[in-house]
XYZ file of C-alpha atoms in Angstrom:
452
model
C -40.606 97.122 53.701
C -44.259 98.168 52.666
C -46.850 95.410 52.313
C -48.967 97.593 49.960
C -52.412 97.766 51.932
C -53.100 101.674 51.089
C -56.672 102.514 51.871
C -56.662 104.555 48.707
C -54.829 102.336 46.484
C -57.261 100.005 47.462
C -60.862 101.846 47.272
C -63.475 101.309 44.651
C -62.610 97.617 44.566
C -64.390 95.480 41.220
C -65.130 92.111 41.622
C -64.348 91.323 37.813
C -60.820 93.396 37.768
C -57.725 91.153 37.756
C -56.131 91.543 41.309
C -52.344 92.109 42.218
C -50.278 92.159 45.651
C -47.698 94.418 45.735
C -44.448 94.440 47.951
C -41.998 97.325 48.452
C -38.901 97.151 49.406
C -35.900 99.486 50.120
C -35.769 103.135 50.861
C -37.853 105.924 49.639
C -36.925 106.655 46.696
C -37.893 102.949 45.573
C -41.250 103.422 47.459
C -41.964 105.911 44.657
C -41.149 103.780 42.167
C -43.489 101.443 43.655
C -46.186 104.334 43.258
C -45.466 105.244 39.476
C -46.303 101.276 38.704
C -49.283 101.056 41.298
C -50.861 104.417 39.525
C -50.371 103.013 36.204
C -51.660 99.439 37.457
C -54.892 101.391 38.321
C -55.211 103.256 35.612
C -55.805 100.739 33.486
C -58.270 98.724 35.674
C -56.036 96.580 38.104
C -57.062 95.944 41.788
C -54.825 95.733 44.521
C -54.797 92.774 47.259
C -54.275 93.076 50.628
C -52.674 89.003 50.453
C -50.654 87.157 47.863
C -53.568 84.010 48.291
C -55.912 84.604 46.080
C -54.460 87.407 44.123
C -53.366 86.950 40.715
C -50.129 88.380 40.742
C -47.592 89.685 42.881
C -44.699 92.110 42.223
C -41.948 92.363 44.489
C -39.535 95.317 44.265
C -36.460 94.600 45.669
C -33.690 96.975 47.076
C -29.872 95.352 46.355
C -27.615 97.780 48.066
C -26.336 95.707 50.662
C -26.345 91.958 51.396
C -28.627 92.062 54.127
C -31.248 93.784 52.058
C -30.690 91.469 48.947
C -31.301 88.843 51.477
C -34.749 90.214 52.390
C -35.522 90.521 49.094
C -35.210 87.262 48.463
C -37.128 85.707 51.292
C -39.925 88.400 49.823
C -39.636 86.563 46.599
C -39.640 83.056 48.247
C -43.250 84.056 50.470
C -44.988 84.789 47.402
C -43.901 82.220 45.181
C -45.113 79.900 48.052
C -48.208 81.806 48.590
C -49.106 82.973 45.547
C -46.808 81.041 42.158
C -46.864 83.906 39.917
C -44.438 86.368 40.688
C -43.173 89.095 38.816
C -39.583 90.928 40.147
C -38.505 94.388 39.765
C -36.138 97.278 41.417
C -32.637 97.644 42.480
C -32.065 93.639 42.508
C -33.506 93.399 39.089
C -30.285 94.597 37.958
C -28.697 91.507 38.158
C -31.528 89.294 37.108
C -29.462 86.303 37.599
C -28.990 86.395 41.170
C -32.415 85.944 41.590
C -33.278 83.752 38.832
C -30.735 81.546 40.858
C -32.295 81.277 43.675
C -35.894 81.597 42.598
C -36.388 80.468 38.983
C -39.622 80.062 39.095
C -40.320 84.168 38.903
C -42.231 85.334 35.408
C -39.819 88.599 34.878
C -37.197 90.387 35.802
C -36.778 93.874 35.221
C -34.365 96.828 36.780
C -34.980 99.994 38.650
C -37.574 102.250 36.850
C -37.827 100.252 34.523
C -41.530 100.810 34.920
C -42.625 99.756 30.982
C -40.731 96.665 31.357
C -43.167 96.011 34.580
C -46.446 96.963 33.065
C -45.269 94.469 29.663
C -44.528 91.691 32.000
C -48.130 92.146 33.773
C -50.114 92.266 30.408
C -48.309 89.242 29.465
C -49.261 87.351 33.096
C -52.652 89.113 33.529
C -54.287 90.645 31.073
C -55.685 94.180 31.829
C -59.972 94.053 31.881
C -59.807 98.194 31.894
C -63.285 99.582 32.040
C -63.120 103.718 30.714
C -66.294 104.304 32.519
C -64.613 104.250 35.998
C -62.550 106.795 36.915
C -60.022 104.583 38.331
C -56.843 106.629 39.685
C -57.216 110.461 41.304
C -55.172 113.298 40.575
C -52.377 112.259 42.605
C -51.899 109.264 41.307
C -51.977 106.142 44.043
C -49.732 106.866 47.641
C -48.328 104.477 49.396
C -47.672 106.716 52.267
C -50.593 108.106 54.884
C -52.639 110.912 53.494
C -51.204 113.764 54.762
C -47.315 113.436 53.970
C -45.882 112.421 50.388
C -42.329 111.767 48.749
C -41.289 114.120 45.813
C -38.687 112.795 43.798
C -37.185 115.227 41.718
C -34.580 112.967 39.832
C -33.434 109.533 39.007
C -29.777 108.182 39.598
C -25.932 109.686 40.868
C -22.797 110.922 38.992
C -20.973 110.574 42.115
C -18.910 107.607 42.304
C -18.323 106.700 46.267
C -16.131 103.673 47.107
C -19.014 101.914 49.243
C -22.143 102.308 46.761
C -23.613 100.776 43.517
C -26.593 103.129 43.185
C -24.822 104.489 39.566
C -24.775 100.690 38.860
C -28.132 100.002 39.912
C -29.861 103.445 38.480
C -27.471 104.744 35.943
C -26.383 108.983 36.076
C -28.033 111.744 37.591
C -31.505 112.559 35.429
C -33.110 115.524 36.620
C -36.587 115.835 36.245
C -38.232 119.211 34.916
C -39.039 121.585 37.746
C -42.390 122.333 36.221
C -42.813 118.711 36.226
C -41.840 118.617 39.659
C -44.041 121.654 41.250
C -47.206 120.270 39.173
C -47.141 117.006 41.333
C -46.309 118.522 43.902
C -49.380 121.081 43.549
C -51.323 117.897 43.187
C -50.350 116.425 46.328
C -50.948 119.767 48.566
C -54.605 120.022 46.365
C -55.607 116.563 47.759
C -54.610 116.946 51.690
C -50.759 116.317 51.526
C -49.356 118.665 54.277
C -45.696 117.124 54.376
C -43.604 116.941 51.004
C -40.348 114.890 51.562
C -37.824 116.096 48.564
C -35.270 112.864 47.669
C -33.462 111.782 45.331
C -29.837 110.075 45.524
C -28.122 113.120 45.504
C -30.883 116.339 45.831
C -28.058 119.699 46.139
C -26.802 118.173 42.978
C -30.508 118.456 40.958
C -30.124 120.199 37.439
C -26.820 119.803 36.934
C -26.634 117.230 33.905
C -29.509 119.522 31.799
C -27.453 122.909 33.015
C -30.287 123.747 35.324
C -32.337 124.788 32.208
C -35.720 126.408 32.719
C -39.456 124.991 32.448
C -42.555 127.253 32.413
C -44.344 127.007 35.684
C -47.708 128.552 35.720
C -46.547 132.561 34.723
C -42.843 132.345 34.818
C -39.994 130.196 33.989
C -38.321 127.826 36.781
C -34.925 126.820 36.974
C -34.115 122.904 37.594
C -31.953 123.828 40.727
C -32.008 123.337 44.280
C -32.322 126.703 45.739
C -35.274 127.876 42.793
C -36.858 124.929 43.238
C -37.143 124.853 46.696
C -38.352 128.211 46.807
C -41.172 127.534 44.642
C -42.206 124.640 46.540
C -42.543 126.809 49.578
C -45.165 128.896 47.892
C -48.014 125.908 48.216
C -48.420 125.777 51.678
C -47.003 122.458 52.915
C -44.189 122.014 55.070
C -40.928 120.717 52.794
C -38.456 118.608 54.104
C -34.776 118.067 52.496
C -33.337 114.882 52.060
C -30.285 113.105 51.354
C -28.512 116.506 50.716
C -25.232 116.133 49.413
C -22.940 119.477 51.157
C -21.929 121.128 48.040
C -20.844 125.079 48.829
C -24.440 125.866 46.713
C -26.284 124.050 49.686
C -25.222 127.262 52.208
C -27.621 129.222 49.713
C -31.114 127.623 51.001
C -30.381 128.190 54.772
C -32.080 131.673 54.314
C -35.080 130.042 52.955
C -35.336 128.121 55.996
C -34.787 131.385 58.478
C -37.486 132.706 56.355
C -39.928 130.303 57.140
C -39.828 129.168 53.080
C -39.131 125.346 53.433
C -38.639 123.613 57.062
C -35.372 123.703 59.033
C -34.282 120.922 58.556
C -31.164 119.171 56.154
C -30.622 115.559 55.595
C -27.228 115.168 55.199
C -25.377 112.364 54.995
C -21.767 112.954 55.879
C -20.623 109.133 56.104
C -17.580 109.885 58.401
C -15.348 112.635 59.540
C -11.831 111.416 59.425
C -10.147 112.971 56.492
C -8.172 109.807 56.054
C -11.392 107.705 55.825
C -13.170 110.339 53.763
C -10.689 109.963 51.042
C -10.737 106.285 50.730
C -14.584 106.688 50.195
C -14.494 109.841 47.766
C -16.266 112.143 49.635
C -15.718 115.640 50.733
C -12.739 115.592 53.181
C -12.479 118.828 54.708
C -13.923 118.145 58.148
C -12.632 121.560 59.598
C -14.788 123.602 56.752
C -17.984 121.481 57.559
C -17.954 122.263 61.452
C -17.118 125.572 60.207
C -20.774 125.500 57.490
C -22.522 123.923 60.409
C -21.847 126.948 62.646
C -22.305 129.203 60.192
C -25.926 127.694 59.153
C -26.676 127.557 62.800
C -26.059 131.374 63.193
C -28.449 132.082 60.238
C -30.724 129.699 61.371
C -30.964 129.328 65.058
C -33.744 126.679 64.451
C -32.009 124.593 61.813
C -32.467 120.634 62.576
C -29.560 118.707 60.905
C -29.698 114.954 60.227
C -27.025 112.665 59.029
C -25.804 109.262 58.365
C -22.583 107.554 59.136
C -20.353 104.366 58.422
C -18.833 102.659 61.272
C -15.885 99.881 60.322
C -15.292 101.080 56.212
C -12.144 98.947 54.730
C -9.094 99.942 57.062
C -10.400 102.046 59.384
C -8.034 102.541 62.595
C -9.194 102.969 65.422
C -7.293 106.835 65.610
C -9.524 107.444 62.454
C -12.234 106.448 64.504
C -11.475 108.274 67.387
C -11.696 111.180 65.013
C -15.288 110.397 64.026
C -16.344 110.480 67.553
C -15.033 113.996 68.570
C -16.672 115.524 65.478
C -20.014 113.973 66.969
C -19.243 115.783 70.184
C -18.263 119.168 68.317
C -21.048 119.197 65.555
C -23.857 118.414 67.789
C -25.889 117.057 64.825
C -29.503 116.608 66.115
C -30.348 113.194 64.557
C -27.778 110.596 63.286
C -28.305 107.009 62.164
C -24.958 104.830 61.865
C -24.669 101.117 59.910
C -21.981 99.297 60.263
C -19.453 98.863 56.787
C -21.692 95.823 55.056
C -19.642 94.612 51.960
C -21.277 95.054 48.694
C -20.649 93.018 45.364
C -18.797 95.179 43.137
C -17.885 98.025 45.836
C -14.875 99.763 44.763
C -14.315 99.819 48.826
C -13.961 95.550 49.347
C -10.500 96.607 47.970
C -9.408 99.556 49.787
C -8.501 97.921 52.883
C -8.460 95.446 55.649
C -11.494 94.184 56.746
C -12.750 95.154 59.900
C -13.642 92.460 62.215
C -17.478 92.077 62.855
C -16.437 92.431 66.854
C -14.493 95.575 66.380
C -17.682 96.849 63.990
C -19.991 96.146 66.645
C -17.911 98.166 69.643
C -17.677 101.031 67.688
C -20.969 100.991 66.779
C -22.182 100.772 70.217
C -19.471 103.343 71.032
C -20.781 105.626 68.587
C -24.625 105.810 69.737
C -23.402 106.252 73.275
C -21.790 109.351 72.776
C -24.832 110.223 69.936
C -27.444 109.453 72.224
C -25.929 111.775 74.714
C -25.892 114.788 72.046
C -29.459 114.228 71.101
C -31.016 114.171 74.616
C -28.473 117.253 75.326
C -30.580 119.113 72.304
C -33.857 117.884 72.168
C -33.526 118.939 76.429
C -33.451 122.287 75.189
C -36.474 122.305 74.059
C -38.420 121.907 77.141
C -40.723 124.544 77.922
C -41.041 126.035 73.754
C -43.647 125.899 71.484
C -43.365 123.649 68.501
C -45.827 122.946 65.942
C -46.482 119.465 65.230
C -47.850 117.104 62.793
C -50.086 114.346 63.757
C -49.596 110.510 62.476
C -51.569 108.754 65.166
C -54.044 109.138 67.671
C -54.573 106.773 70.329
C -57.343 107.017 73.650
C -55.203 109.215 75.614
C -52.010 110.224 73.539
C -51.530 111.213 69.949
C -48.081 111.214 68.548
C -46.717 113.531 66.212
C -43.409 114.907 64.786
C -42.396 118.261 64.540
C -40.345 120.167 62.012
C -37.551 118.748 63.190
C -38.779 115.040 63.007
C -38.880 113.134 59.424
C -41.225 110.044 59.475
C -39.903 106.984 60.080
C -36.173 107.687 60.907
C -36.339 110.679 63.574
C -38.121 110.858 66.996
C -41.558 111.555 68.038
C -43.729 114.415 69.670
C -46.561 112.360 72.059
C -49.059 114.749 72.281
C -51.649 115.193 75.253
C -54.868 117.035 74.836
C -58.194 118.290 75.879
C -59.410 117.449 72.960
C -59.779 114.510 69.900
C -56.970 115.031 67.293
C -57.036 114.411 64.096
C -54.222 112.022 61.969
C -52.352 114.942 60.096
C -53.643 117.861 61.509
C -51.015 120.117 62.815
C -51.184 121.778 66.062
C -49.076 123.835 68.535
C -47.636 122.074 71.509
C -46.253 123.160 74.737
C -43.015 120.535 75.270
C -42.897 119.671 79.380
C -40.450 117.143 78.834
C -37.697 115.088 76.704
C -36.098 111.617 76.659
C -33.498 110.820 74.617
C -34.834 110.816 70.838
C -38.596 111.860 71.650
C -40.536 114.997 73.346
C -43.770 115.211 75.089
C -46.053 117.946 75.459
C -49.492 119.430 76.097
C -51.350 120.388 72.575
C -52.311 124.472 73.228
C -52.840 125.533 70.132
C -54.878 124.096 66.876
């Protein structure tokens, strides 16, 4: 959740402009939604508030993939209706207006997942705009949500996959692919004002380009494909570090590893594999050939002794045995993956999966769980111990009196671990410097800064 309290989406503050409070909900890719409304809010003379009271509007947008975060969403809605009165809903809830209009009728609108028009109509309607076109309102990267120095790039909307446990097609329709030259302008923007991190998402990014037949945009001198590998590549010519995200292991994926051994993008693939039983795999149409993925991730290791792989997996799905489960944990012990989160199977409204098998019990969920992190927890303080005593260059996202802590190239913000960074002297918040790592724990490193 982001309480939207940006220092830059909130500079240049006028007393006369109409004020709104802004809530964000969800994952990343709906944080950027939240920007593409915020920018346009801006441009056209709206303030932001740092607190429902007293502002003139809120906007809540809500993330409906699983109960739990349709829950939150709701008791978002409820605080600023009590705070505030005026209330205007959008994101992946808004797709089913009537849940919320249930619970919370009193709301002004309710409109779906970039459905960013729909937003901007609804806040004309509440709060008139009072745009002044003497005051250059909005920079040249439009309004970030995130710290200064790293950005999310989303190069496309929606999913044409169709797995058992998710809605996102539901919620955000097919895969839309956004122009590369589209794409590598904002992201030249970022870089041009201080963004040193660029976070590549989308729902599914190895599949970008596929529904326009990765057609070509012009791109300063030459023409640019919309696919993953060109793309990337160009990105790696502006001089930020680029991270991959939710990377869905199509064969075309094994392509960019030599980008990363070059030094072209970082390291580092976000990968969610979900499970590894072949069994389990099946029931939640994804790729089921567990053998052939240890086999990639060797192979990708080999060209790329430095590759950081991340991943994502679903304890408890519909009918899971415990032999399936069993299998899930030895692939953890054979992949090695360096970073893993795992959820436990949460039943969503109009899953595919709420019919594919038994439920699992919420006490056999939770052992597993706690099964599962033991024997991840292990593997990550087995890797991250071998990197005691290397050089790694890190990015900085705090500084405190004595310690600043950073990530490195193998750390994305928010869901991996941490550098803590001594040194002789001040550092700044996303400067990156070269650190000498004396010692690891089991998700973070420390080290002595020793290079700037």
């Amino acid at each position: 959740m982001a309480d939207i309290a940006s220092t830059d989406a909130l500079s240049s503050v006028r007393a006369d402009a109409p004020r709104i409070s802004f809530v964000s909900l969800g994952c990343p890719k709906a944080l950027v939604d939240s920007e593409r409304i915020i920018t346009s809010l801006r441009s056209e003379g709206y303030e932001l508030s740092r607190r429902h009271e007293g502002a003139d509007l809120v906007i809540v947008n809500t993330c409906g993939f699983l109960d739990s975060a349709k829950a939150e969403s709701l008791a978002a809605i409820g605080d600023a209706l009590k705070e505030n009165g005026k209330v205007i809903v959008t994101g992946c809830m808004g797709a089913e207006p009537e849940h919320i209009r249930d619970v919370h009728p009193g709301v002004l609108a309710v409109t779906g997942p970039q459905q960013y028009e729909s937003v901007l109509a609804a806040v004309h309607q509440a709060v008139p705009p009072s745009h002044d076109p003497f005051v250059d309102l909005v920079p040249p990267q439009g309004i970030k949500l995130t710290p200064r120095h790293y950005a999310y790039l989303k190069i496309s909307e929606g999913c044409n996959n169709r797995c058992t446990f998710c809605i996102i097609p539901k919620l955000r329709g097919d895969l839309v692919s956004r122009p590369a030259a589209d794409v590598l302008r904002e992201a030249e923007r970022l870089v041009a004002a201080g963004v040193k991190e660029l976070l590549v998402i989308s729902q599914d990014t190895s599949a970008y380009g596929i529904d326009v037949k990765y057609a070509a945009s012009k791109w300063k001198d030459r023409e640019v494909r919309a696919r993953f590998l060109d793309l990337a590549r160009e990105l790696g010519t502006l001089g930020a570090w680029v991270r991959m995200h939710y990377v869905y292991p199509y064969p075309h994926v094994d392509e960019v590893i030599g980008l990363m051994s070059d030094g072209v993008i970082l390291p580092y693939l976000d990968i969610p594999f979900q499970h590894a039983s072949p069994t389990v795999l099946k029931r939640m149409k994804r790729p089921a050939a567990q053998e052939k993925t240890l086999a990639r991730i060797q192979k990708w290791r080999q060209d790329c002794p430095d590759l950081t792989l991340r991943s994502t997996f679903i304890v408890g799905f519909p009918g899971e045995t415990e032999a399936e489960f069993e299998e899930l944990i030895d692939f953890l012990d054979e992949a090695e993956l360096d970073r893993v989160g795992c959820f436990k199977y949460e039943p969503v409204a109009g899953a595919p999966a709420n019919d594919l098998g038994a439920a699992i019990p919420d006490e056999v969920k939770e052992e597993r769980w706690k099964r599962f992190m033991e024997v991840q927890q292990r593997v990550s303080a087995r890797r991250l111990k071998r990197k005691v005593g290397t050089r790694q260059q890190v990015i900085i996202d705090s500084v405190g009196p004595t310690v600043a802590v950073g990530r490195s190239k193998a750390d994305a913000p928010e869901i991996d671990g941490s550098v803590h960074v001594a040194s002789r002297r001040p550092l700044r918040v996303g400067e990156i410097v070269t650190v000498k790592i004396e010692r690891a724990d089991a998700y973070d490193l420390h080290g002595m800064a020793v290079g700037f």
